[in-house]
PDB file of N, CA, C and O in Angstrom:
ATOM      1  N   UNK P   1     163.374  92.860  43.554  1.00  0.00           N
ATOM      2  CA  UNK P   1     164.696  93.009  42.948  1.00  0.00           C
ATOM      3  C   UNK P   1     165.735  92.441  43.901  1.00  0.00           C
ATOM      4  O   UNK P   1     165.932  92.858  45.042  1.00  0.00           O
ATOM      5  N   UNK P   2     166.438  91.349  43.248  1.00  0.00           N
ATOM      6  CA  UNK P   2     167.606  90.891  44.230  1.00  0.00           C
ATOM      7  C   UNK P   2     169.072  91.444  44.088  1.00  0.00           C
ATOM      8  O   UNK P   2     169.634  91.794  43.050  1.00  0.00           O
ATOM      9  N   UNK P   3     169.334  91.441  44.778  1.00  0.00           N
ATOM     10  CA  UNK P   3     170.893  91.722  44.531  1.00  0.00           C
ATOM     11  C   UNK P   3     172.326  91.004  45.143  1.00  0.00           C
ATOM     12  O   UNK P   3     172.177  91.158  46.355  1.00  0.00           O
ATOM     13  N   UNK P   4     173.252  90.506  45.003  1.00  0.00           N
ATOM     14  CA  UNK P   4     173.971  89.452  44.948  1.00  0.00           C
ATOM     15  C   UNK P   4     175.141  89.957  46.440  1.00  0.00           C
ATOM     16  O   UNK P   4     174.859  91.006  47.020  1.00  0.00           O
ATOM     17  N   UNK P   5     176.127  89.299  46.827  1.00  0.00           N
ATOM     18  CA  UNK P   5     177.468  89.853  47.701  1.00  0.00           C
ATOM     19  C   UNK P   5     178.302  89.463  46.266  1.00  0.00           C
ATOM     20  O   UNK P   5     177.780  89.223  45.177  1.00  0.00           O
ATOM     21  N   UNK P   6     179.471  89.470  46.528  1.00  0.00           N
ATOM     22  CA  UNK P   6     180.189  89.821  45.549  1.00  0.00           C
ATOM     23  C   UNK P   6     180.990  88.234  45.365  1.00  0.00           C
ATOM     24  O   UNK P   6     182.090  88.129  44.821  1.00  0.00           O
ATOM     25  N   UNK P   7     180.219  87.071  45.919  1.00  0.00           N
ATOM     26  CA  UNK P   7     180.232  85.648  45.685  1.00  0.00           C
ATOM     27  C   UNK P   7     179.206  85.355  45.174  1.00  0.00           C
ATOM     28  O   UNK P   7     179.136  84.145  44.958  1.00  0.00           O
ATOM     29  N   UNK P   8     178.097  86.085  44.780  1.00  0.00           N
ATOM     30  CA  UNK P   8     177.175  85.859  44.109  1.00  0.00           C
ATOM     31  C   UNK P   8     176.187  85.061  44.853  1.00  0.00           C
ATOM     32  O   UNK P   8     175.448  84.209  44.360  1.00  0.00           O
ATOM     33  N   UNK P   9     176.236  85.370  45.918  1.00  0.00           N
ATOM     34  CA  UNK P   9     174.684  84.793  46.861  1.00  0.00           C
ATOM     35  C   UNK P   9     173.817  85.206  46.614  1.00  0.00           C
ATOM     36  O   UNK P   9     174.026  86.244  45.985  1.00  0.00           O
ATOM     37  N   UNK P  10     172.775  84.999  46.743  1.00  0.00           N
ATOM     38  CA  UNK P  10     172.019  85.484  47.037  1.00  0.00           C
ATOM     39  C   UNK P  10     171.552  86.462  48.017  1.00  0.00           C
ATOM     40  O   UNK P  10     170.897  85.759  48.786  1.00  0.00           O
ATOM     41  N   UNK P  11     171.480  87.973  48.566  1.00  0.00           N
ATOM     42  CA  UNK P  11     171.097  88.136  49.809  1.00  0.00           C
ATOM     43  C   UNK P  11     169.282  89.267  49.616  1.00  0.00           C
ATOM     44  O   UNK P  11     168.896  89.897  48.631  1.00  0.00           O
ATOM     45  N   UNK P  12     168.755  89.134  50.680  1.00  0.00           N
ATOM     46  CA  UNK P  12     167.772  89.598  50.533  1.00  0.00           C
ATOM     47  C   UNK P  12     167.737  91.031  50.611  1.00  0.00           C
ATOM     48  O   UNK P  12     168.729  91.296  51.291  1.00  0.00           O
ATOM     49  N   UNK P  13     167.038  92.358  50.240  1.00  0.00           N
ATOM     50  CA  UNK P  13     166.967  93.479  50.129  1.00  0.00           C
ATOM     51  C   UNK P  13     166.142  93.695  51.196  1.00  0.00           C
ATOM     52  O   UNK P  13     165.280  92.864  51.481  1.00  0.00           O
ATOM     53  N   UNK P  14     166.340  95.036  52.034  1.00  0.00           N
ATOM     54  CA  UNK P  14     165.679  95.498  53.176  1.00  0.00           C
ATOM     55  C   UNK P  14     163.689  95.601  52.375  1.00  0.00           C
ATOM     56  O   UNK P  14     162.702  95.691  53.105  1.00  0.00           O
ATOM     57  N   UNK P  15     163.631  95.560  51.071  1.00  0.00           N
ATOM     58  CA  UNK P  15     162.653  96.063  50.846  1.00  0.00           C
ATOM     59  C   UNK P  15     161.657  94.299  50.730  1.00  0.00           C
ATOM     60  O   UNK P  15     160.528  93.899  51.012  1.00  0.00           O
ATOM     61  N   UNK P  16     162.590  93.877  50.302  1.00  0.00           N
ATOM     62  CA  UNK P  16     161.836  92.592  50.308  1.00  0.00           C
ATOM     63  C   UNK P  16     161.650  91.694  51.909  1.00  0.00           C
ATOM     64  O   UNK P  16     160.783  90.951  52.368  1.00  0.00           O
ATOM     65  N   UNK P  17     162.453  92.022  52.214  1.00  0.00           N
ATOM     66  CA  UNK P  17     162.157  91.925  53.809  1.00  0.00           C
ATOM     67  C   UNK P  17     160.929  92.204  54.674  1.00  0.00           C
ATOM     68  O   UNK P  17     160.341  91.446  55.446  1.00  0.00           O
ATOM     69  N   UNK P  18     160.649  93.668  54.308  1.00  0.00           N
ATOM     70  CA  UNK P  18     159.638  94.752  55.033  1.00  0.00           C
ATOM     71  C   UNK P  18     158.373  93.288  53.943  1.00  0.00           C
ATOM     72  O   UNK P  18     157.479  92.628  54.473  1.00  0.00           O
ATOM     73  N   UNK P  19     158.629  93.251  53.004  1.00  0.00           N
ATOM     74  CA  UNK P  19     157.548  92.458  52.841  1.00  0.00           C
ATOM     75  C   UNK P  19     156.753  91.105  53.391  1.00  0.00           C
ATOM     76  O   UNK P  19     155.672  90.638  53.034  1.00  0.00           O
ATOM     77  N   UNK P  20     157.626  90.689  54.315  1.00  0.00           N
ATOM     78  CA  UNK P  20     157.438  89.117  54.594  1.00  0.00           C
ATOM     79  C   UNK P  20     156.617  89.535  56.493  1.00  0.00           C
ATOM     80  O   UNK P  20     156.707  90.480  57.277  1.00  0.00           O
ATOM     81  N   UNK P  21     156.107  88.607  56.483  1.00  0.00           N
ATOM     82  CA  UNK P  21     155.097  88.645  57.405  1.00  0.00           C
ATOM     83  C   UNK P  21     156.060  87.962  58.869  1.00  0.00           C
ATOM     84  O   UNK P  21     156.993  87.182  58.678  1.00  0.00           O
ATOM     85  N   UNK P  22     155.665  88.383  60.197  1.00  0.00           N
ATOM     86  CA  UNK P  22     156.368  88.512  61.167  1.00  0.00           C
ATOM     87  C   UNK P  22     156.888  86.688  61.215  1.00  0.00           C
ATOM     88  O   UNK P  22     158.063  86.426  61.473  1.00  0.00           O
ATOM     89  N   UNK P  23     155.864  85.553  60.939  1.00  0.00           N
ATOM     90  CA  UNK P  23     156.243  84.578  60.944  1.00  0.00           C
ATOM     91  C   UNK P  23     157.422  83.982  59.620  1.00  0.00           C
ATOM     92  O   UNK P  23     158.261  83.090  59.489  1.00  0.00           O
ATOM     93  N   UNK P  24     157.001  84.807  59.036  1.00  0.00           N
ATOM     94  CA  UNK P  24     158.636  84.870  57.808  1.00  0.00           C
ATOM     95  C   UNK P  24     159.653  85.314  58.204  1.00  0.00           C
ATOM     96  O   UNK P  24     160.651  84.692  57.843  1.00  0.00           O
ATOM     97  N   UNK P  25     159.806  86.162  58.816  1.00  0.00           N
ATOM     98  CA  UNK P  25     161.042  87.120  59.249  1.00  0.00           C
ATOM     99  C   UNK P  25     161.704  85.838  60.032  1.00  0.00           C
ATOM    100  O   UNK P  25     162.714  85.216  59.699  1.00  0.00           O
ATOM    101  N   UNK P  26     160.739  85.587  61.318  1.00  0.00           N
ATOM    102  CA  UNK P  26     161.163  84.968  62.405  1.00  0.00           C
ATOM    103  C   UNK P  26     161.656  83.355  61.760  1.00  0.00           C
ATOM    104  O   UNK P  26     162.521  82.786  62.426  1.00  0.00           O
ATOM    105  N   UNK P  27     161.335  82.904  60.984  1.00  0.00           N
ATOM    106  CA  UNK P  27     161.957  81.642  59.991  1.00  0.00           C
ATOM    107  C   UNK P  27     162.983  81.795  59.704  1.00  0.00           C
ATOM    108  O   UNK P  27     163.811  81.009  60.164  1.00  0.00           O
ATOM    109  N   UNK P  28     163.586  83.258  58.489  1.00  0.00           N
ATOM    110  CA  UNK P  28     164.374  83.719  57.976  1.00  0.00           C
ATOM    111  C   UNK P  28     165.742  83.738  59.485  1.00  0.00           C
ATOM    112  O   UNK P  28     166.797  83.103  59.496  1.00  0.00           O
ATOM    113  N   UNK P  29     165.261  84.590  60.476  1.00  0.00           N
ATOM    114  CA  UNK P  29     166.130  84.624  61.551  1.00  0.00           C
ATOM    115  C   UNK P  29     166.924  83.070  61.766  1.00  0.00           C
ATOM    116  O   UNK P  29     168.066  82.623  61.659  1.00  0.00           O
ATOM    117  N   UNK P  30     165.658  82.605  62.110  1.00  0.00           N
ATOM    118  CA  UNK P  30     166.226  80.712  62.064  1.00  0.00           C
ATOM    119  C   UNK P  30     167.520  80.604  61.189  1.00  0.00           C
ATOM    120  O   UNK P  30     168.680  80.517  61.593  1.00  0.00           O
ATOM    121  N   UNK P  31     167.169  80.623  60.202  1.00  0.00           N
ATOM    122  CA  UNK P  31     167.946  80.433  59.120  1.00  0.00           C
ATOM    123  C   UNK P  31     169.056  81.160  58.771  1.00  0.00           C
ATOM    124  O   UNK P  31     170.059  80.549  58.405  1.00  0.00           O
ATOM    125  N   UNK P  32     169.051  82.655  58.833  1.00  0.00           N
ATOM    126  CA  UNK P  32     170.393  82.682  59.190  1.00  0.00           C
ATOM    127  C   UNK P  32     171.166  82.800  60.919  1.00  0.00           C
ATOM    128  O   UNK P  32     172.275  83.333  60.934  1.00  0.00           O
ATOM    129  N   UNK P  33     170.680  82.392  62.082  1.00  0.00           N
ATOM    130  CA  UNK P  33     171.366  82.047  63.084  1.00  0.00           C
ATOM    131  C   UNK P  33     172.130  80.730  62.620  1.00  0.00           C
ATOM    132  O   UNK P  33     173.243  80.685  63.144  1.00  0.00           O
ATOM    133  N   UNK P  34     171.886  79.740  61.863  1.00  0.00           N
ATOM    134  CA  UNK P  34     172.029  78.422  61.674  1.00  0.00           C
ATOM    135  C   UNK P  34     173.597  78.923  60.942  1.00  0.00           C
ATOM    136  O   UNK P  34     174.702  78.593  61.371  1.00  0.00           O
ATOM    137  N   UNK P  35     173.326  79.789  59.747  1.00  0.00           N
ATOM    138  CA  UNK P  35     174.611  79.877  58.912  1.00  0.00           C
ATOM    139  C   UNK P  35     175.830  80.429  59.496  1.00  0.00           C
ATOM    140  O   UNK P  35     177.033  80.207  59.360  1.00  0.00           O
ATOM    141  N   UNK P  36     174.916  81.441  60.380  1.00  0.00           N
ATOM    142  CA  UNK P  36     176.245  82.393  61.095  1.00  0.00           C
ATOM    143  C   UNK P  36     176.818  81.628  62.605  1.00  0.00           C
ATOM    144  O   UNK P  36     177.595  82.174  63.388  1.00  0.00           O
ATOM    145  N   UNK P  37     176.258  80.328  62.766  1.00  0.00           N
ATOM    146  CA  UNK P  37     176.936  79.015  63.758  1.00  0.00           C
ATOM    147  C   UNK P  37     177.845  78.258  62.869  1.00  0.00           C
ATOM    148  O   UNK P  37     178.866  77.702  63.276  1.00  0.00           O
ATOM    149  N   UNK P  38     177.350  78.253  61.366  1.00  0.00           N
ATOM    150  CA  UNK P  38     178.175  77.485  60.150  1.00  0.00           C
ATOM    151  C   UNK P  38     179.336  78.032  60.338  1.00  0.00           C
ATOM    152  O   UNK P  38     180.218  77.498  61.011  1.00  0.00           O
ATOM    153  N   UNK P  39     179.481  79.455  59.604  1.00  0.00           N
ATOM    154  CA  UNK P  39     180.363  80.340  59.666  1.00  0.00           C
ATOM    155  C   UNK P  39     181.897  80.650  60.947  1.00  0.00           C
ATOM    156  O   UNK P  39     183.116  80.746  60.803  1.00  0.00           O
ATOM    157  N   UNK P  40     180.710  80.729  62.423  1.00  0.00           N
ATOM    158  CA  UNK P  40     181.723  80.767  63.345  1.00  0.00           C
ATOM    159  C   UNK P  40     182.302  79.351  63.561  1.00  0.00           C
ATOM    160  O   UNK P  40     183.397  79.520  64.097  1.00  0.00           O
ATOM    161  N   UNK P  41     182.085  78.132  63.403  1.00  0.00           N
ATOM    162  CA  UNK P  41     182.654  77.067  63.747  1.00  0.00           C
ATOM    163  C   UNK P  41     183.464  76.727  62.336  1.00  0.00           C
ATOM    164  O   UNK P  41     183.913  75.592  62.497  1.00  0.00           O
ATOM    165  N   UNK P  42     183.895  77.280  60.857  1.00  0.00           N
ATOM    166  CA  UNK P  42     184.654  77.467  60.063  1.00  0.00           C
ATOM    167  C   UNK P  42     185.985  78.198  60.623  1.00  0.00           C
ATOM    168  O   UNK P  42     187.149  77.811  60.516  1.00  0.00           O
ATOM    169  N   UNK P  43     185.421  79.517  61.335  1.00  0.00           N
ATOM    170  CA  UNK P  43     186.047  80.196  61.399  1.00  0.00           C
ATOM    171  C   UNK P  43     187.034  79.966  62.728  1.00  0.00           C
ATOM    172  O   UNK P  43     188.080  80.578  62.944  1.00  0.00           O
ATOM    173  N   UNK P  44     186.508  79.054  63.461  1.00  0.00           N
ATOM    174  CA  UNK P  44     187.011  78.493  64.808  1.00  0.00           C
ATOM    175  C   UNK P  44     188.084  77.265  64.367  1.00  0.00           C
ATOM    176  O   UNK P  44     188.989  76.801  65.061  1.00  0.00           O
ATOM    177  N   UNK P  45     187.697  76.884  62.988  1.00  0.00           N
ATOM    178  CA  UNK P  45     188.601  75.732  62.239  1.00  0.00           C
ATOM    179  C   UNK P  45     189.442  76.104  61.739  1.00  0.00           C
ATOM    180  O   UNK P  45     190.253  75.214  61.486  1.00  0.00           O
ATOM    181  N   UNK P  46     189.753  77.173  61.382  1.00  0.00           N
ATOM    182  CA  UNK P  46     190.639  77.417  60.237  1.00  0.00           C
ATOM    183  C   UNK P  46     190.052  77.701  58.747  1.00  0.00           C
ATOM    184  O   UNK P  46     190.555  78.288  57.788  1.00  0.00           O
ATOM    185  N   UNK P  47     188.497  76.907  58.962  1.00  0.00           N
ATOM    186  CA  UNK P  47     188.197  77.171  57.082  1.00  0.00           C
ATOM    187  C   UNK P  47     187.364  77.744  56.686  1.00  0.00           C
ATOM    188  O   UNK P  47     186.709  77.327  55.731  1.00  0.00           O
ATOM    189  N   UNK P  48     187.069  79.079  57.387  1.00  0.00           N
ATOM    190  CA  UNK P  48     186.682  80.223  56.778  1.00  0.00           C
ATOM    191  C   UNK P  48     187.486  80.927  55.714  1.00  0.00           C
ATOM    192  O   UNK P  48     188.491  81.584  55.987  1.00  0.00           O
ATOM    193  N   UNK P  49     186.977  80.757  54.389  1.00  0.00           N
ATOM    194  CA  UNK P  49     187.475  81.842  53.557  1.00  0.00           C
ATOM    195  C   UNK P  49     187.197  82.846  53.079  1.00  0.00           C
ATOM    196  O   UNK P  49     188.002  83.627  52.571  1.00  0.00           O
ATOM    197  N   UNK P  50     185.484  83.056  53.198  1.00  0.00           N
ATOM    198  CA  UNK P  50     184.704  84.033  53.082  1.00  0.00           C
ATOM    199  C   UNK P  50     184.420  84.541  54.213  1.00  0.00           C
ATOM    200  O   UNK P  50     183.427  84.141  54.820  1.00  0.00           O
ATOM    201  N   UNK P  51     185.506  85.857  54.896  1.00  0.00           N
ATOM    202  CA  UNK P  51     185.180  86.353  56.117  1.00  0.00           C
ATOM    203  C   UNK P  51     184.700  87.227  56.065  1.00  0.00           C
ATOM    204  O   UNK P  51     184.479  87.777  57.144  1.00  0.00           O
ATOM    205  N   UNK P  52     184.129  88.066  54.517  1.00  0.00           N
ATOM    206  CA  UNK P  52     183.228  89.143  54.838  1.00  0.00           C
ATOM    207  C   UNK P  52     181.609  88.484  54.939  1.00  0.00           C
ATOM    208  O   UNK P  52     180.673  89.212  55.271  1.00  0.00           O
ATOM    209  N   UNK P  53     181.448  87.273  54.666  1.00  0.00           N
ATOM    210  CA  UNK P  53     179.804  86.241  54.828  1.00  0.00           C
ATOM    211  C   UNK P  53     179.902  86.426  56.192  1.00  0.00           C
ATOM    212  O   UNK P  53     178.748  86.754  56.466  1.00  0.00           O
ATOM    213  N   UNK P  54     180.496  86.432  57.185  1.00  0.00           N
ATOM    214  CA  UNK P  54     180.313  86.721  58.816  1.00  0.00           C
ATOM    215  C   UNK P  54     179.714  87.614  58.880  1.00  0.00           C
ATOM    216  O   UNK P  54     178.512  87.507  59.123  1.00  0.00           O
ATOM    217  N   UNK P  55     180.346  88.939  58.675  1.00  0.00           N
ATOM    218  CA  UNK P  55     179.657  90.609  58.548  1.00  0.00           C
ATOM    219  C   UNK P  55     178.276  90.390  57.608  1.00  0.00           C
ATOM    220  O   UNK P  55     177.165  90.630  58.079  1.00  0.00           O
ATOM    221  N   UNK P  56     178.404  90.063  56.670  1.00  0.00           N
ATOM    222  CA  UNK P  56     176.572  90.072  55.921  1.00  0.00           C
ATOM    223  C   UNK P  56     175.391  89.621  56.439  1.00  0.00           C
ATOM    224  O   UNK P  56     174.294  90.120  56.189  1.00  0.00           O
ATOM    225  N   UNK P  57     175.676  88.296  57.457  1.00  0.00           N
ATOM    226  CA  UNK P  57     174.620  87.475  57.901  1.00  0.00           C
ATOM    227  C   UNK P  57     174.567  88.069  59.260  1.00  0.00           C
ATOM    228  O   UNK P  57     173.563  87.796  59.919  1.00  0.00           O
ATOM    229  N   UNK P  58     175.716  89.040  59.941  1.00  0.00           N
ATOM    230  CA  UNK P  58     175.389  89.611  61.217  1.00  0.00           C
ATOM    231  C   UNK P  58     174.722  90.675  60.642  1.00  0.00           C
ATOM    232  O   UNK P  58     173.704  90.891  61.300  1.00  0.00           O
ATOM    233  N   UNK P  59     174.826  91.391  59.768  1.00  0.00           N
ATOM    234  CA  UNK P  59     173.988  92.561  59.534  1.00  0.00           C
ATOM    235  C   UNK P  59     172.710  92.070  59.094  1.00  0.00           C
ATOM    236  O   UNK P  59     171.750  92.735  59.484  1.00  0.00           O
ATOM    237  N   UNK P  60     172.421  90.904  58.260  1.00  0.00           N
ATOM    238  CA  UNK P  60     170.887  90.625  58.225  1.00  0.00           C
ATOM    239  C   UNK P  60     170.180  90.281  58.887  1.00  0.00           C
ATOM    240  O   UNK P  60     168.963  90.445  58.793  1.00  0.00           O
ATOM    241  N   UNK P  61     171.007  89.481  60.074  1.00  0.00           N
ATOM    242  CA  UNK P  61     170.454  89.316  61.330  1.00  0.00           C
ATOM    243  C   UNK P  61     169.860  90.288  62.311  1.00  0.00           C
ATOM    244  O   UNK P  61     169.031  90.088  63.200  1.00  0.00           O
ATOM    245  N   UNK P  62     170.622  91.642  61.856  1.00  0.00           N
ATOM    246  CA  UNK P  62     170.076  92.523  62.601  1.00  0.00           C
ATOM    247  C   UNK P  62     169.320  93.492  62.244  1.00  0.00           C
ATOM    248  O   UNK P  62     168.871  94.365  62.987  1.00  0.00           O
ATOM    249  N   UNK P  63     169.147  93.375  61.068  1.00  0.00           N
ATOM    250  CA  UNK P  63     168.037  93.871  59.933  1.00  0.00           C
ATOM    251  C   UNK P  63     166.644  93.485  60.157  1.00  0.00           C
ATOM    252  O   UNK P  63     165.665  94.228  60.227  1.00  0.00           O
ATOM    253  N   UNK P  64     166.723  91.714  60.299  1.00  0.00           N
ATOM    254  CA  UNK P  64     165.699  91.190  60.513  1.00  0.00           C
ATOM    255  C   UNK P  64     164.940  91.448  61.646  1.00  0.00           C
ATOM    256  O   UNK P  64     163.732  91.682  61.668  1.00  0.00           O
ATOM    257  N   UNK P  65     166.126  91.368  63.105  1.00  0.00           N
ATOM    258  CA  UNK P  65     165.530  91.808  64.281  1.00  0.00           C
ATOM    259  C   UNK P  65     164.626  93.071  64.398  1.00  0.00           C
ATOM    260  O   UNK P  65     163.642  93.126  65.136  1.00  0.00           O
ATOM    261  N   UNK P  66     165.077  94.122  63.561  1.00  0.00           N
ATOM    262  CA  UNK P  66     164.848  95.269  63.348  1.00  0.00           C
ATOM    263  C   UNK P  66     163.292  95.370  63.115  1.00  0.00           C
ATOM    264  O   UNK P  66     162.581  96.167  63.726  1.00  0.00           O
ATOM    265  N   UNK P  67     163.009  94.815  62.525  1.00  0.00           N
ATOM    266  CA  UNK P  67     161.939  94.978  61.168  1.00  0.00           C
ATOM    267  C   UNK P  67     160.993  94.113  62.285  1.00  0.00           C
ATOM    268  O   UNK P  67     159.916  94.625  62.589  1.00  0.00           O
ATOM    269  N   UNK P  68     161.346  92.884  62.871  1.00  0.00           N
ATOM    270  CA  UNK P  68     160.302  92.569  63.623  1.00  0.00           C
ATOM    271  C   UNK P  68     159.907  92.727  65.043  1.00  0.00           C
ATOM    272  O   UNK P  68     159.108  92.026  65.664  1.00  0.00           O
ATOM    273  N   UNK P  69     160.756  94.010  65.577  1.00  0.00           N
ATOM    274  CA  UNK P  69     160.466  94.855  66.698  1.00  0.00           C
ATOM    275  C   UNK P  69     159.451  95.849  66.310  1.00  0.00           C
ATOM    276  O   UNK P  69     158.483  96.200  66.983  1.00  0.00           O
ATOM    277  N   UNK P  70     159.847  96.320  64.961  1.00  0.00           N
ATOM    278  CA  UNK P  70     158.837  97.342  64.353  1.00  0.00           C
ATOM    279  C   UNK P  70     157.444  96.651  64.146  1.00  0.00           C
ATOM    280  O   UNK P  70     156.344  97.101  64.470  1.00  0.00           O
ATOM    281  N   UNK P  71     157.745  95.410  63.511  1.00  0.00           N
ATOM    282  CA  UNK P  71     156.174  95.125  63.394  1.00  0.00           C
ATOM    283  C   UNK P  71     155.333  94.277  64.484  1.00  0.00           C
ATOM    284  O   UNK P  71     154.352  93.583  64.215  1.00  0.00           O
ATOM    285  N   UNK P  72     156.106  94.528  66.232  1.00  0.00           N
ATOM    286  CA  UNK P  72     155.234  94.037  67.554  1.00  0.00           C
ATOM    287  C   UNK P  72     154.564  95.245  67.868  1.00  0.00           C
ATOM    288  O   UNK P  72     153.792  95.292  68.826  1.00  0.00           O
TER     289      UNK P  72
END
């Protein structure tokens, strides 16, 4: 079950998370470190307009970390 931010992203659910295997997680991490470098160099420009996408991708970031401390 997905569920959206309120721009209609996509974001992933803690439950679908717990599902993905430690080399998924650690991809996923990739992937959003990449956005939340997008994000801060917007936001270092001036053209961040979605400043609650900062807060979402730091919290999934640390969701993710989470989940793959648990599963070392």
């Amino acid at each position: 079950h997905h569920f959206r931010d309120p721009d209609g992203a996509l974001m992933a659910t803690t439950k679908e998370l717990r599902g993905k295997s430690a080399d998924e997680l650690q991809s996923h991490l990739v992937e959003l470190q990449k956005e939340r470098f997008a994000l801060r160099m917007q936001k270092a420009t001036g053209q961040l307009t979605k400043t609650h996408e900062a807060r979402r991708v730091r919290r999934e970031i640390a969701r993710v970390n989470t989940l793959l401390s648990a599963k070392k």
